[in-house]
Each structure stands twice: as structure tokens, then as C-alpha cells.
Coordinates of C-alpha atoms and ligand atoms in Angstrom, one line a residue:
Chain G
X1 CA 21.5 -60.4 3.7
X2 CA 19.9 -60.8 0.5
X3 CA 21.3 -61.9 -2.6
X4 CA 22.2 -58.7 -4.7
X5 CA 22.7 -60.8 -7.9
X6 CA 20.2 -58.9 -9.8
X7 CA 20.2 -55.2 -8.8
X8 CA 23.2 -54.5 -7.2
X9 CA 27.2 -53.7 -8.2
X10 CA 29.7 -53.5 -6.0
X11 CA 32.8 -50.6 -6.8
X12 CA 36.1 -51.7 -5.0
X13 CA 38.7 -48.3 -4.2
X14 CA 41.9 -48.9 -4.0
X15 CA 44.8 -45.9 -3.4
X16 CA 46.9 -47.8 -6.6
X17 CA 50.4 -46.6 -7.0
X18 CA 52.4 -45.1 -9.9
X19 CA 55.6 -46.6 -8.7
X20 CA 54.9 -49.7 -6.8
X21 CA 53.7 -52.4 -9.3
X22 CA 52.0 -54.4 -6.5
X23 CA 49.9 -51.8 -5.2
X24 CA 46.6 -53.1 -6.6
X25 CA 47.0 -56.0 -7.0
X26 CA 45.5 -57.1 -4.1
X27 CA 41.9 -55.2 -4.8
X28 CA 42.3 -56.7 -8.9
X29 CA 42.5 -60.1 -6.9
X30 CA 39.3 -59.1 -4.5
X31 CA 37.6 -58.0 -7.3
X32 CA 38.4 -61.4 -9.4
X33 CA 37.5 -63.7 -6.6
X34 CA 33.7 -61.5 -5.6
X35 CA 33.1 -62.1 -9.0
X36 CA 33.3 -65.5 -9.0
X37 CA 30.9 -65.9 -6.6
X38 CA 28.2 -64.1 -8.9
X39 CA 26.9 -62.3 -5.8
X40 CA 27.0 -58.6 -7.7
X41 CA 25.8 -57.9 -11.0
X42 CA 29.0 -56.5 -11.7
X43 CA 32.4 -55.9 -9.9
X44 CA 34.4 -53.4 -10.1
X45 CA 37.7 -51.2 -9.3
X46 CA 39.0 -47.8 -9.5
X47 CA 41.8 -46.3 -8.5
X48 CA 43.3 -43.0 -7.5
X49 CA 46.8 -43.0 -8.8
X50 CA 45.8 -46.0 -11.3
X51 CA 43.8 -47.1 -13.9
X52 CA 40.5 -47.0 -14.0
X53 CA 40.7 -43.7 -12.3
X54 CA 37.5 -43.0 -9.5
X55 CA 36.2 -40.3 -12.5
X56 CA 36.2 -43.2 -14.9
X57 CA 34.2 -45.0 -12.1
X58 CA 31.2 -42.4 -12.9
X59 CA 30.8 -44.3 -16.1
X60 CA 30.1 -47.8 -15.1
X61 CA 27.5 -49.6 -14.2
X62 CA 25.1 -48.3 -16.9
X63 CA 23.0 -51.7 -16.9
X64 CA 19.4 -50.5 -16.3
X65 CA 19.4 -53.5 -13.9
X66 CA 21.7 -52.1 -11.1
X67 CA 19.7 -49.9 -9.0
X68 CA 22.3 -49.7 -6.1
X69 CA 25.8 -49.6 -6.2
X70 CA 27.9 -50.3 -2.6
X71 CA 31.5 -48.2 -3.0
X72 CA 33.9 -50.1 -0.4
X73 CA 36.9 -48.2 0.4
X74 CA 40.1 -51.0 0.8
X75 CA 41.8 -49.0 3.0
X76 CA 42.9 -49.2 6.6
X77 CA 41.9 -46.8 7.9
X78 CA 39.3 -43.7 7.7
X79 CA 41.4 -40.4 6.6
X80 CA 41.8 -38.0 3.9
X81 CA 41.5 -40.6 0.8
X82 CA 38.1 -41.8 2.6
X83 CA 37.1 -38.6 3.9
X84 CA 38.1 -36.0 1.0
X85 CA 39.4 -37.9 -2.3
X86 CA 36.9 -40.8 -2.9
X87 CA 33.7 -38.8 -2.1
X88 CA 34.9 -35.7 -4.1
X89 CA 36.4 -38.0 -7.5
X90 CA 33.2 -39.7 -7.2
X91 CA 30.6 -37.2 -6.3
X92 CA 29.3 -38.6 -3.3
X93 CA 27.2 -36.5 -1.2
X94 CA 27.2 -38.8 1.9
X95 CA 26.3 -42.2 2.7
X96 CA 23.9 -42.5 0.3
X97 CA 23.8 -40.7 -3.0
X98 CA 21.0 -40.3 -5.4
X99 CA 21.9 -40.5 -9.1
X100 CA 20.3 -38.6 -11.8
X101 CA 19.8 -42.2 -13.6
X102 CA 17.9 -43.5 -10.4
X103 CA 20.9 -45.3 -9.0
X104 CA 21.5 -45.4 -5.6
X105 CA 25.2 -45.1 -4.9
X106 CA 25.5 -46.5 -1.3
X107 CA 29.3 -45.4 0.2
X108 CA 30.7 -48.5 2.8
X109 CA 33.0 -48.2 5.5
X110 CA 36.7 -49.1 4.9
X111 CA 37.6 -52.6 5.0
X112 CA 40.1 -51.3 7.7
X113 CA 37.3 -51.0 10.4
X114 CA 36.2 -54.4 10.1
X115 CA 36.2 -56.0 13.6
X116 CA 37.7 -59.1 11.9
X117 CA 40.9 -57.3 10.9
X118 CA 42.0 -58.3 14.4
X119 CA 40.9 -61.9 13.2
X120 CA 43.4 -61.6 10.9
X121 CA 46.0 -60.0 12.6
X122 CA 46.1 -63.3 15.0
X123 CA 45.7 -65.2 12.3
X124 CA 48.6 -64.1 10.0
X125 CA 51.2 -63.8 13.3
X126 CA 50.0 -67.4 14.1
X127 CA 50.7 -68.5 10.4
X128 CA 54.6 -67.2 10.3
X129 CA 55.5 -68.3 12.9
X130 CA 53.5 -71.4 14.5
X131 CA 56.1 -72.2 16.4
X132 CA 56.6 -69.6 18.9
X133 CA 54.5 -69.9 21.9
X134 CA 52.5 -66.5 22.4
X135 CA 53.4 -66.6 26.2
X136 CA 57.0 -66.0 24.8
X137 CA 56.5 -63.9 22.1
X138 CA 55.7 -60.0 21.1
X139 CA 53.2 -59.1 18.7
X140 CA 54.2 -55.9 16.9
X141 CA 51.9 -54.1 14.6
X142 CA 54.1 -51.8 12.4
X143 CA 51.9 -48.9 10.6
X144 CA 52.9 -45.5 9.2
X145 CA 52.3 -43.3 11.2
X146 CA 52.3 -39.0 11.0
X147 CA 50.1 -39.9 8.0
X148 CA 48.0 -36.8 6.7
X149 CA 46.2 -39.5 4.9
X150 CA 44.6 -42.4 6.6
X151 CA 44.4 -42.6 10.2
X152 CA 47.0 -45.7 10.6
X153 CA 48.3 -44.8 13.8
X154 CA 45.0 -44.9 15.8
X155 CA 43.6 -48.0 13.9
X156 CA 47.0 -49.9 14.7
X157 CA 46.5 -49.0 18.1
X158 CA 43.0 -50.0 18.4
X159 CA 43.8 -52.8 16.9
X160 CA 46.3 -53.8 19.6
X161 CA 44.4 -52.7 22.6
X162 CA 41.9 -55.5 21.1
X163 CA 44.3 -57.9 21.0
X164 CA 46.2 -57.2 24.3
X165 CA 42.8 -57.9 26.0
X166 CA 42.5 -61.4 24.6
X167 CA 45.8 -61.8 27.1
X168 CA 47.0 -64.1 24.0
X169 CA 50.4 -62.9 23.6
X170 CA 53.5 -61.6 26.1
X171 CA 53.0 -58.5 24.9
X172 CA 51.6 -56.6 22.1
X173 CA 52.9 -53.1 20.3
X174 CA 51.5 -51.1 18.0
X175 CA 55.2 -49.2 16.5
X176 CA 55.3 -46.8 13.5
X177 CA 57.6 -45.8 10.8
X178 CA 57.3 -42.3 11.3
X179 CA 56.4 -41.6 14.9
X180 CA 57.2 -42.4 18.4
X181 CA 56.9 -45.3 19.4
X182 CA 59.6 -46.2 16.2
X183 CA 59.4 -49.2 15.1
X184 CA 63.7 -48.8 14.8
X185 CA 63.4 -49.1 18.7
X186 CA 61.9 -52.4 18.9
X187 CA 64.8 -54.3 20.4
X188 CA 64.7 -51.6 23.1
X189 CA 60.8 -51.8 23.4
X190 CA 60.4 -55.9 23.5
X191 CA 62.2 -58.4 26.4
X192 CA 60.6 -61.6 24.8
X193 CA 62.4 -64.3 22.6
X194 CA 60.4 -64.5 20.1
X195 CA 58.8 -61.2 18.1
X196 CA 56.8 -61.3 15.6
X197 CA 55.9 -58.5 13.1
X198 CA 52.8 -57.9 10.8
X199 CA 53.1 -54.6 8.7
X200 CA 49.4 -53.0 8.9
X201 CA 49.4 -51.8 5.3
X202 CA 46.8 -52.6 2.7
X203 CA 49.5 -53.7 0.1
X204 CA 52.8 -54.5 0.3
X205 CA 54.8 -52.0 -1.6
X206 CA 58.5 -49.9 -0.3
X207 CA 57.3 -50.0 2.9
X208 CA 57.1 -53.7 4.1
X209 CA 59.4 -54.7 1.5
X210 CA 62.3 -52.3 2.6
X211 CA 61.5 -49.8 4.5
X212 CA 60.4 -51.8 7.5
X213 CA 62.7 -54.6 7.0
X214 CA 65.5 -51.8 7.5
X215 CA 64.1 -50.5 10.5
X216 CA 64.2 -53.8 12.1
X217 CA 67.4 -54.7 10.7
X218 CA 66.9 -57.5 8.9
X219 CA 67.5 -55.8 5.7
X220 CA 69.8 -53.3 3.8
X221 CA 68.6 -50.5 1.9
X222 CA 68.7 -51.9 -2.0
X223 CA 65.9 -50.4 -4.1
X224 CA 63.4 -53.6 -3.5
X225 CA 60.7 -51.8 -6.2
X226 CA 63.3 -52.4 -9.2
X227 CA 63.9 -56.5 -8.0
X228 CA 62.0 -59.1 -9.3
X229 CA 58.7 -59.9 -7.5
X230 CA 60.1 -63.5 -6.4
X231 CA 63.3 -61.3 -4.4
X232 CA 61.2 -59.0 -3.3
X233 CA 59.2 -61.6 -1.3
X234 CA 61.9 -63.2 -0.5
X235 CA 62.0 -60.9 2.9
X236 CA 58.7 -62.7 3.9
X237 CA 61.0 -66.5 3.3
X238 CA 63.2 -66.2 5.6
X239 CA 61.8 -66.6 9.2
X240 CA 62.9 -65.9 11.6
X241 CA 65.4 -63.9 11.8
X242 CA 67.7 -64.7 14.6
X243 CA 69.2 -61.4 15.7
X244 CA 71.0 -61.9 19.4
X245 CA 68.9 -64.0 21.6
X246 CA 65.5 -63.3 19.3
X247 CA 63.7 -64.7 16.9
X248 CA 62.3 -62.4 15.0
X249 CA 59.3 -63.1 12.3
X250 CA 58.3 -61.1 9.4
X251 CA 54.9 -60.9 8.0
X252 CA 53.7 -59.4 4.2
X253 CA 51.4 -56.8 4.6
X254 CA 48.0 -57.3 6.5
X255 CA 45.7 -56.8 3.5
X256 CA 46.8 -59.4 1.3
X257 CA 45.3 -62.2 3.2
X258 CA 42.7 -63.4 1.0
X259 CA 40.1 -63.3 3.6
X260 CA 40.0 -59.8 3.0
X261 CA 37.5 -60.2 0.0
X262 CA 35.0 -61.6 2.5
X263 CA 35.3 -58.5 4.7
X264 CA 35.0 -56.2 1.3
X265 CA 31.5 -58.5 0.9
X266 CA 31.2 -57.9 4.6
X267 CA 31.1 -53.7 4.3
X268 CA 27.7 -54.3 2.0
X269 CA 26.0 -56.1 4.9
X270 CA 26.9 -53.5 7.3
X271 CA 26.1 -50.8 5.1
X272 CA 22.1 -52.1 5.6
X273 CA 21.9 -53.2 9.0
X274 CA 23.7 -49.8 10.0
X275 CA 26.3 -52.3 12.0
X276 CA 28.3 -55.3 12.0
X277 CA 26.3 -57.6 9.4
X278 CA 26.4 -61.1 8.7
X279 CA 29.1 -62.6 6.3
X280 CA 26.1 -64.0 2.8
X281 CA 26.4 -67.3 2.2
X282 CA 27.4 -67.4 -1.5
Chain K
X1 CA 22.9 -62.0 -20.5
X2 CA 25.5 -59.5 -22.2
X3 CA 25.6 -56.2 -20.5
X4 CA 25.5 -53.0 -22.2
X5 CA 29.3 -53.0 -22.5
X6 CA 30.1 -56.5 -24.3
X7 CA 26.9 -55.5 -26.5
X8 CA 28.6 -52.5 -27.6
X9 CA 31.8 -54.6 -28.2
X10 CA 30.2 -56.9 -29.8
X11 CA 28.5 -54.8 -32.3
X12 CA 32.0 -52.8 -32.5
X13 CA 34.3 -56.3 -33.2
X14 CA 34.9 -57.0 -36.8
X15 CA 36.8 -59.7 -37.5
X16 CA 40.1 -58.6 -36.9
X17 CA 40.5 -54.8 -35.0
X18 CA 42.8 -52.9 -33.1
X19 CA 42.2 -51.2 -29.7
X20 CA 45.4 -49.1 -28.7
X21 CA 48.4 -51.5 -29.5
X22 CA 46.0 -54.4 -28.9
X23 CA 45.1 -56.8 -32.2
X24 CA 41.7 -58.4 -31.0
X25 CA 41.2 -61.4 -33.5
X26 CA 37.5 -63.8 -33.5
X27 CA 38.2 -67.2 -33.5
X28 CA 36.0 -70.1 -33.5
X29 CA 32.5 -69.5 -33.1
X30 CA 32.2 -67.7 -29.7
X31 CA 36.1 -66.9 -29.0
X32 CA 38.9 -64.6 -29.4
X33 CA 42.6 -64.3 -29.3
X34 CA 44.7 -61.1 -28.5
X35 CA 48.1 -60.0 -28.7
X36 CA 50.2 -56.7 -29.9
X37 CA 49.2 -55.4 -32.9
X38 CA 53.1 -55.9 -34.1
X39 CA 53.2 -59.3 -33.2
X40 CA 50.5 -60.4 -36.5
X41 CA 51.7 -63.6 -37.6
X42 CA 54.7 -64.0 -35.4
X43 CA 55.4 -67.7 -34.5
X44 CA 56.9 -68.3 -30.2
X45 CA 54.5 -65.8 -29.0
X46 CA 54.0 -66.7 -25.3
X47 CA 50.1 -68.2 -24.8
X48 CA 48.1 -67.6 -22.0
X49 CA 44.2 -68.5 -21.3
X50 CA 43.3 -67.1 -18.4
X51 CA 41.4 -63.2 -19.4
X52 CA 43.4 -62.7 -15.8
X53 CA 46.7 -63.2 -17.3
X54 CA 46.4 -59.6 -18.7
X55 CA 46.9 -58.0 -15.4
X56 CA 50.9 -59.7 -15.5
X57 CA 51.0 -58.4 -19.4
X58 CA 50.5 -55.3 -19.5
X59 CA 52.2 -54.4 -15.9
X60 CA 55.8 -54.2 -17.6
X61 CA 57.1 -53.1 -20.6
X62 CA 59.5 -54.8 -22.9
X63 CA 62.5 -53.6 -20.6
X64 CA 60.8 -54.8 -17.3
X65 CA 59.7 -51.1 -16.3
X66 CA 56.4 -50.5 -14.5
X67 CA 53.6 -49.3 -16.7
X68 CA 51.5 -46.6 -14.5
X69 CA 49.8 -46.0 -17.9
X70 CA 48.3 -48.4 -19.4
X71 CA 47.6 -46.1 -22.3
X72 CA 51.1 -45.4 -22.8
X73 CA 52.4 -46.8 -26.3
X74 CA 54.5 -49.2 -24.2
X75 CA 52.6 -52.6 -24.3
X76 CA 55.0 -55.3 -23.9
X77 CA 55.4 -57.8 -26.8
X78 CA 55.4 -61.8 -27.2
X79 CA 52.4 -63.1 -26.2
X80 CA 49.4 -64.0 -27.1
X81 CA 45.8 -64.4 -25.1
X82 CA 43.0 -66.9 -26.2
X83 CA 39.6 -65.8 -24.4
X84 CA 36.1 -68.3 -24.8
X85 CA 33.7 -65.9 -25.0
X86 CA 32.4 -62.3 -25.4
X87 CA 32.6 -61.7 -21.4
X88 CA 36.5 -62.9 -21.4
X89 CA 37.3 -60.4 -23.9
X90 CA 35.8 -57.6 -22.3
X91 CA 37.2 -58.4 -18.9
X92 CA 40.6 -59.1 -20.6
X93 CA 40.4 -55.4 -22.4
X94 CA 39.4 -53.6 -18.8
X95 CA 42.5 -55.3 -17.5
X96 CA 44.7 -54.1 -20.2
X97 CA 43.2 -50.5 -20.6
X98 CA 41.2 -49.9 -17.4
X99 CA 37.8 -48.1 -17.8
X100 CA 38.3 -47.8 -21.6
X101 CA 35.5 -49.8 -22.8
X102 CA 33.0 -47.8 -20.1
X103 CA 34.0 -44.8 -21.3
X104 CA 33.4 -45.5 -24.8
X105 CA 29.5 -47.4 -24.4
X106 CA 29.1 -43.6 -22.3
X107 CA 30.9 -41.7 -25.1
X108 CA 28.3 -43.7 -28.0
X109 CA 25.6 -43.0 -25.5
X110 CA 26.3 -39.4 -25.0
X111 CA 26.8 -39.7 -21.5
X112 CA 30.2 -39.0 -21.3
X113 CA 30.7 -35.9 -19.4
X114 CA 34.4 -34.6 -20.3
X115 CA 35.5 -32.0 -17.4
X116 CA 37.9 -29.3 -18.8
X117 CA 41.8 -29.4 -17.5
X118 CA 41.4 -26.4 -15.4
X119 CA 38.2 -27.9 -13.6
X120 CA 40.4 -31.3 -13.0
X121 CA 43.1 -29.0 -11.8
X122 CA 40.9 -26.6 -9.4
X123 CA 39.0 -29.5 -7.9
X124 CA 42.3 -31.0 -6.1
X125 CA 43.5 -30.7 -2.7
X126 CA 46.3 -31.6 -0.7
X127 CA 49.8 -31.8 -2.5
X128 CA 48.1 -31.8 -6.1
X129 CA 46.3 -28.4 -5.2
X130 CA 49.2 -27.0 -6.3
X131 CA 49.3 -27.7 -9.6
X132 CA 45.9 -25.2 -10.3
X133 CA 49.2 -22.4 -10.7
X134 CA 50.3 -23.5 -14.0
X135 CA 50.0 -21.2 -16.5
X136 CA 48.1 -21.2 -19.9
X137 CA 51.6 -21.7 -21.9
X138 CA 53.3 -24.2 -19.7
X139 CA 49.9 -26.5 -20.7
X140 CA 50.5 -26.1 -23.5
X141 CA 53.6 -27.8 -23.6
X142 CA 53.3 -29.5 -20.8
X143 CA 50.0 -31.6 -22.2
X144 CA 51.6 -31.6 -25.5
X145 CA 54.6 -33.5 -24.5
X146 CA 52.9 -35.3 -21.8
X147 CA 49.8 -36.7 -23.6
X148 CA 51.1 -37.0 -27.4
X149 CA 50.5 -40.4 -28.6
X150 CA 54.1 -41.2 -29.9
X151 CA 56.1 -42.2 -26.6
X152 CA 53.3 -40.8 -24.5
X153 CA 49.4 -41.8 -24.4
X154 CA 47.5 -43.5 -27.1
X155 CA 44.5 -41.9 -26.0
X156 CA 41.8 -39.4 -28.3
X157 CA 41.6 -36.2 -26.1
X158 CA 38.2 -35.1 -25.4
X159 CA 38.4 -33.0 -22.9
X160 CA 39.4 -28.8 -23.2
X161 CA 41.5 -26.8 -21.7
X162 CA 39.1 -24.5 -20.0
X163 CA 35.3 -24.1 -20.2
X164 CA 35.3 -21.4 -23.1
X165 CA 36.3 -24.9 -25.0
X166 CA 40.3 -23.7 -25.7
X167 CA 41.9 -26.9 -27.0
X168 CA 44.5 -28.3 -24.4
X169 CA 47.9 -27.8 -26.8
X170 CA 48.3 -26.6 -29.9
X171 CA 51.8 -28.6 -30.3
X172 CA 49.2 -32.0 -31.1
X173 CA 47.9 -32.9 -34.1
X174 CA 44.1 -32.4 -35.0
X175 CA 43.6 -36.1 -35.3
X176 CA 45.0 -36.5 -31.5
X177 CA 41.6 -35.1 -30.8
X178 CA 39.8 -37.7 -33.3
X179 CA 38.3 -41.0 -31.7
X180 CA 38.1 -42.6 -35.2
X181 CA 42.6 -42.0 -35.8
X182 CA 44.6 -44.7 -35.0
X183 CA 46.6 -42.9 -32.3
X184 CA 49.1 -46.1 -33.0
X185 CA 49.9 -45.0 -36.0
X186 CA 51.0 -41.9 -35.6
X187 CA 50.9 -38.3 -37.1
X188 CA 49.1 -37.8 -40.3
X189 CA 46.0 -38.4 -42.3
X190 CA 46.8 -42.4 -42.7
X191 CA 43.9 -44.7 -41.7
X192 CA 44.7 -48.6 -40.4
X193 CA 43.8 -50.6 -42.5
X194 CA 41.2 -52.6 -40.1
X195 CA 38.5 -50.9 -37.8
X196 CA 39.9 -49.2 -34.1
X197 CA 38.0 -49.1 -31.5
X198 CA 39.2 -45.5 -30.2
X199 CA 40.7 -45.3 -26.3
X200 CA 39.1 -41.8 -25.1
X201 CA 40.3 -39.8 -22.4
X202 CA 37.1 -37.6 -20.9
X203 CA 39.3 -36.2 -18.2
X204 CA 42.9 -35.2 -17.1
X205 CA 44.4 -38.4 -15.5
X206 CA 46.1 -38.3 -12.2
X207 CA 49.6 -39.0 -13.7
X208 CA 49.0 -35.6 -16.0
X209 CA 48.0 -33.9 -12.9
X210 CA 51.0 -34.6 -11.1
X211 CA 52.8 -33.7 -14.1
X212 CA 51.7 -30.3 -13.5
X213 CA 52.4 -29.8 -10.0
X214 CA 55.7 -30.4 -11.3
X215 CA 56.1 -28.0 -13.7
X216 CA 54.9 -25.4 -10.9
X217 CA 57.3 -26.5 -8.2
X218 CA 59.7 -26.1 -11.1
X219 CA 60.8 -30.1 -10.6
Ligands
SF4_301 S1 45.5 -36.9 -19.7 FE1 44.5 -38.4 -21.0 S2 45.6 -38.3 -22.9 FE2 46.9 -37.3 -21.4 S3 48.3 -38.9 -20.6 FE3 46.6 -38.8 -19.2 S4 45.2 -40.3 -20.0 FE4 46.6 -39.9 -21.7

């Protein structure tokens, strides 16, 4: 891929929240680290529940310079926000829309269809808990689920057929919060010693600091949005959970690894070669 | 090279202005130091460096609550940021209030399409579609109350109400619909006594949109 120092920018969507003070922070931190790298003429965010909004997106990126700009969804999945929201807030006509200013606004797949999320998914279940052998251990993918809004279900259970066939782990599950097979149910739906759980959300917010954590009984209800950031993570800190017989591991959510920035990068290349690009060496 | 946005900060930075609740000071020969406009001269203000540091600033309030707005006049207090260089301070300000700076280079440039609140309102789907029921009065108060720049958003409307150019509430001031007021300072004719860069707001924000889909639902 060629360097895009000099025409291009890259614009970074993120859902935001209203509520959950971590919700961007994951696509600020993208954002922060692409720019270091000086690959884009300019980085960017927007947001559509924070600051800057995707209207307020229209705006940027004046520099007579940029002549493309690549809009990267961080999301997990394809859905309504990808489908409906983005294209509409930002007035994209497809793929590729043509500016009135000559700019070529170029509109990426979400990061959630990367082929290396599954990378990461071994990755992060390998981090929390290195000790338990994956011949003895579940791998559960917790997602939403029912959700008018992205699509989490089907890429969580993409996501584990993939990683079934790699014949890694004892078993692998992809259980939701909102749908059958419940994620509640997982002592029922798991005969191995050690399980380990990654929450398939782009953030971590009420869902994999409470909600989740509740459903797998490892936590009470208690309000985790109004606790300090350091108690809130403290659900991540204590693995594993012993609960009967099992060890059970709990992960943050999926898209705060920090490799995710690569695979934001990554959505540019693809967008080009129509497919799976090459990571640029920056 | 500068970008069209620090070159129209640049040319907009005196030596000392405010932008929102912001005091943006020059020091030395290329940098800057920030902090809340009622902090001037305060000794045991917290220091940071980092233009990143903003993000953790301006996220809470002074009584730890979440800021969803960052053009609320809520900006905590006690601290104070020291950036190198023209780029720090710009990407320090976008942190603090996102997309302002863009909107005001496109506002200088005439660029700045505004969209009227019933266009904002129309164009939504899903839960927020909604919120297109509400009624010329209950905008009225609703955007007066919501949007008025003592306890709620320290932004110059610039946007109508509808596309025969109504103006959104008549329960705000004239001058909340004047870049060049200090929204800070309140009500009235007064005029801060150093420059303001103005915060605009060229369109409805989501938070005023949900606002509205409450007053519907009658929440
Ligand atoms: S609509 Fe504009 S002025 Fe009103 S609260 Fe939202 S950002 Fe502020």
C-alpha cells in the first residue's frame, strides 16, 4: 500500500455513549496512536452520541491537500449504525462518494470484519489466562445479541466457527445477553475446568463491566458506570474465578486491544485492493 | 506545515483569549498554557503536558459526573495544560470541544452549512424518528431550556428552527445567537474583556435530539 502521507485522511466512527464515560475512548486512543505514525495527513473521529458528532465530520479535512478521505467504521459488526446512521449523518452515497470540493470520501468496512479479529480473540483468551491448557478449557464469546443495531450475534458466531476449526480449544461458544444460547446458562452449556470469557463488544461499558459479569455470576448488580474507573476494572483483576470445580476467566472487551489500530489502518488497504490488504509498514 | 485549522487559530490567538470556559494563554516563543477561565492566577492548579491529557479533563465535572457535552458550562476546575507548539493547542482544543475549531475555519470560510431543527429532526430513524412529533411550542421551550448557555450549552446557535428561518426559541437572548458574545458570561450586552473565539453549533446535536423524543413520549 502506498504511503497516504500526503493526500489522504483517515475519519475513525465510533457509536460514543452519553452515559458510559469509556465508550470512546478506545477510538480517541486509535486515533492518537495512527497519528503518530504520520501515515494520514490528518486523523480523525466522530461520533454518534458524542462529540464531534458525524455532521460535524462534514467540516474537516478542508486542506486542499487531502484528496481522499477512508471513513472506517469501529464497529463489530455490519448493522444499522453501518448500514443506515453513518452513511446518512455523513452523506455517503456508497462506497465511494464524490465531494463537491473534489474529495473522494472512500467508506471502509468495519473493523469487526477483519479476519484478524479472530487473531485477537486467541490472543486475548491466551493472555488471561495462560495457564489453562486449551484441551481443558471453553472458549466463550459473549456478544449482545437481538440487536436491531449491529449484527453481533452472527459475527460472534462466525467468529467461533473460525476458531472451533483450528481444533485449539475443548470447546468453543459463541452465548449472548439477550438470546438463546444465554450466556446465564453457561455452567449448563460447558463440562470443562477451565472457561474462559471474552465479551465481543467494541468498548467496555455496562455490559462487560456488569451486565455480563452478573450473568456469569461473578458479580452483583452495583451500578459499575457511577464507580471509579480503577473498580470498574477491577472485574478484569481478579482471574479466575473459581465457582465449583471451574475456573472461570474474564476478559475486558474485545476492542480495546491495541492491535486494533493496525486493523483500523488495515480497512484502508482493503478498501483498494477490494480484499484482505497488506498491513503498511509505517 | 500548519493546516488550515491551526492557521486560523493562529491568526485568531491574541495573547491571552477565551474559547468557552477555556483561558488559552501564549507562552514562550512557540507555546501555550490552558486552563479554566476562573482559575486566572490561581496557585496548586494541577499541571499536565501531554495535549492528550485533555481527554481525562474535560470527561468529568467538578462533582465527578460524566460530561456528554463538552459544550456544557460544566468544565472541571484545577488544572492547568502547557502545550509546545501551535499543533498541541489545536489538538488539545478538539479534545476539549470536539469539532469546534472545524466548524469555525468552515463558519470564516462560508462553508458552514447549518441544517434547520426540523430537517435534523425529519432526517432520523429508528427510536429518534420519533421525536419529528414535537410541536412548534414544546421547541420552543424545549431548546430554550435545553441549549441556553447558563447551566446548559455555551454554544452561538446558528441553525433555525425551520427553513422559513423561524428562530429556534424565543425564551433565549438575541446574543445566544451571536458568535462574537461571550456565552460564558452570561445574559446581557457585556463584552469580556479579552477576545473569544465563539463555539458554534451549525446543527441540532444528538443529545438535543433525544431531548425531544422525550418531550414526545411525554418522559
Ligand atoms: S443543540 Fe447546539 S446549542 Fe443546543 S445543546 Fe446541542 S450543541 Fe448546544
Amino acid at each position: 500500500m502506498e504511503n497516504r502521507q500526503t493526500t489522504s485522511a483517515l475519519l475513525i466512527v465510533g457509536h460514543g455513549s452519553t452515559v458510559n464515560p469509556d465508550s470512546s475512548a478506545p477510538t480517541l486512543a486509535y486515533a492518537a496512536e495512527i497519528r503518530r505514525r504520520h501515515f494520514f495527513v490528518d486523523v480523525a473521529c466522530a461520533f454518534w452520541k458524542e462529540e464531534p458528532s458525524l455532521r460535524d465530520a462534514r467540516f474537516f479535512f478542508d486542506d486542499s491537500a487531502i484528496k481522499e478521505v477512508y471513513v472506517v467504521p469501529n464497529f463489530i459488526s455490519e448493522g444499522y449504525f453501518t448500514q443506515t446512521v453513518i452513511p446518512r449523518e455523513l452523506e455517503l452515497g456508497g462506497r465511494i462518494t464524490n465531494r463537491g470540493n473534489g474529495q473522494t470520501w472512500k467508506y471502509c468496512e468495519p473493523v469487526g470484519n477483519d479476519s484478524e479479529m479472530t487473531e485477537l480473540l486467541l490472543k486475548r483468551a491466551k493472555e488471561i489466562a495462560p495457564e489453562a491448557p486449551a484441551g481443558s478449557t471453553t472458549l466463550i464469546i459473549a456478544a449482545h445479541g437481538t440487536d436491531l443495531n449491529e449484527n453481533s450475534a452472527g459475527a460472534a458466531k462466525r467468529e467461533a466457527e473460525k476458531i472451533r476449526k483450528l481444533d485449539r480449544y475443548a470447546a468453543v461458544l459463541n452465548l449472548y445477553m439477550e438470546e438463546p444460547p444465554l450466556i446465564t446458562h453457561w455452567m449448563k452449556l460447558t463440562d470443562t475446568k477451565n472457561v474462559v470469557v471474552v465479551p465481543f463488544f467494541i468498548s467496555d461499558g455496562l455490559h462487560s463491566y456488569e451486565d455480563i459479569p452478573v450473568m456469569l455470576g461473578i458479580a452483583k448488580k452495583r451500578s459499575a458506570l457511577n464507580l471509579s474507573a480503577a473498580a470498574r476494572d477491577e472485574i478484569f483483576r481478579q482471574n479466575p474465578y473459581k465457582i465449583g470445580n471451574r475456573s472461570l476467566y474474564y476478559a475486558s472487551a474485545i476492542g480495546t486491544e491495541p492491535q486494533l489500530a493496525d486493523i483500523i489502518i488495515k480497512q484502508v488497504a482493503r478498501f483498494d485492493c477490494g480484499s484482505e490488504g497488506s498491513l503498511p509498514t509505517s | 506545515m500548519p493546516d488550515s485549522i491551526e492557521r486560523a487559530l493562529a491568526a485568531a490567538l491574541t495573547d491571552a483569549c477565551y474559547f468557552g470556559q477555556i483561558l488559552i494563554r501564549k507562552a514562550g516563543e512557540n507555546g501555550f498554557v490552558l486552563c479554566h477561565r476562573d482559575d486566572q492566577g490561581f496557585d496548586g492548579l494541577r499541571l499536565f503536558q501531554n495535549p492528550e491529557d485533555a481527554i481525562e479533563i474535560s470527561k468529568f465535572d467538578d462533582i465527578e459526573n460524566y460530561r456528554p457535552l463538552k459544550t456544557a458550562p460544566n468544565l472541571s476546575r484545577g488544572w492547568q495544560l502547557a502545550v509546545v507548539d501551535l499543533s498541541d493547542l489545536r489538538r488539545a482544543l478538539d479534545y476539549f470541544y470536539p469539532g469546534r475549531l472545524a466548524a469555525l475555519v468552515a463558519w470564516k470560510e462560508n462553508r458552514l452549512k447549518t441544517t434547520p431543527l426540523r430537517q435534523t429532526l425529519d432526517r432520523q430513524s429508528g427510536m429518534y424518528r420519533i421525536a419529528a412529533k414535537i410541536s412548534d411550542a414544546q421547541i420552543n421551550s424545549l431548546v430554550g431550556d435545553f441549549c441556553r448557555s447558563d447551566g446548559g450549552c455555551l454554544r452561538a446557535i446558528l441553525w433555525k428552527r425551520n427553513e422559513s428561518g423561524i428562530i429556534p426559541s424565543t425564551k433565549l437572548p438575541p446574543e445566544k445567537f451571536e458568535p462574537a458574545h461571550d456565552q460564558a458570561l452570561g445574559p446581557g450586552p457585556t463584552t469580556a474583556a479579552i477576545a473569544v473565539i465563539p463555539l458554534l453549533c451549525q446543527e441540532a446535536c444528538n443529545l438535543l435530539v433525544a431531548a425531544a423524543r422525550k418531550v414526545v413520549k411525554g418522559e
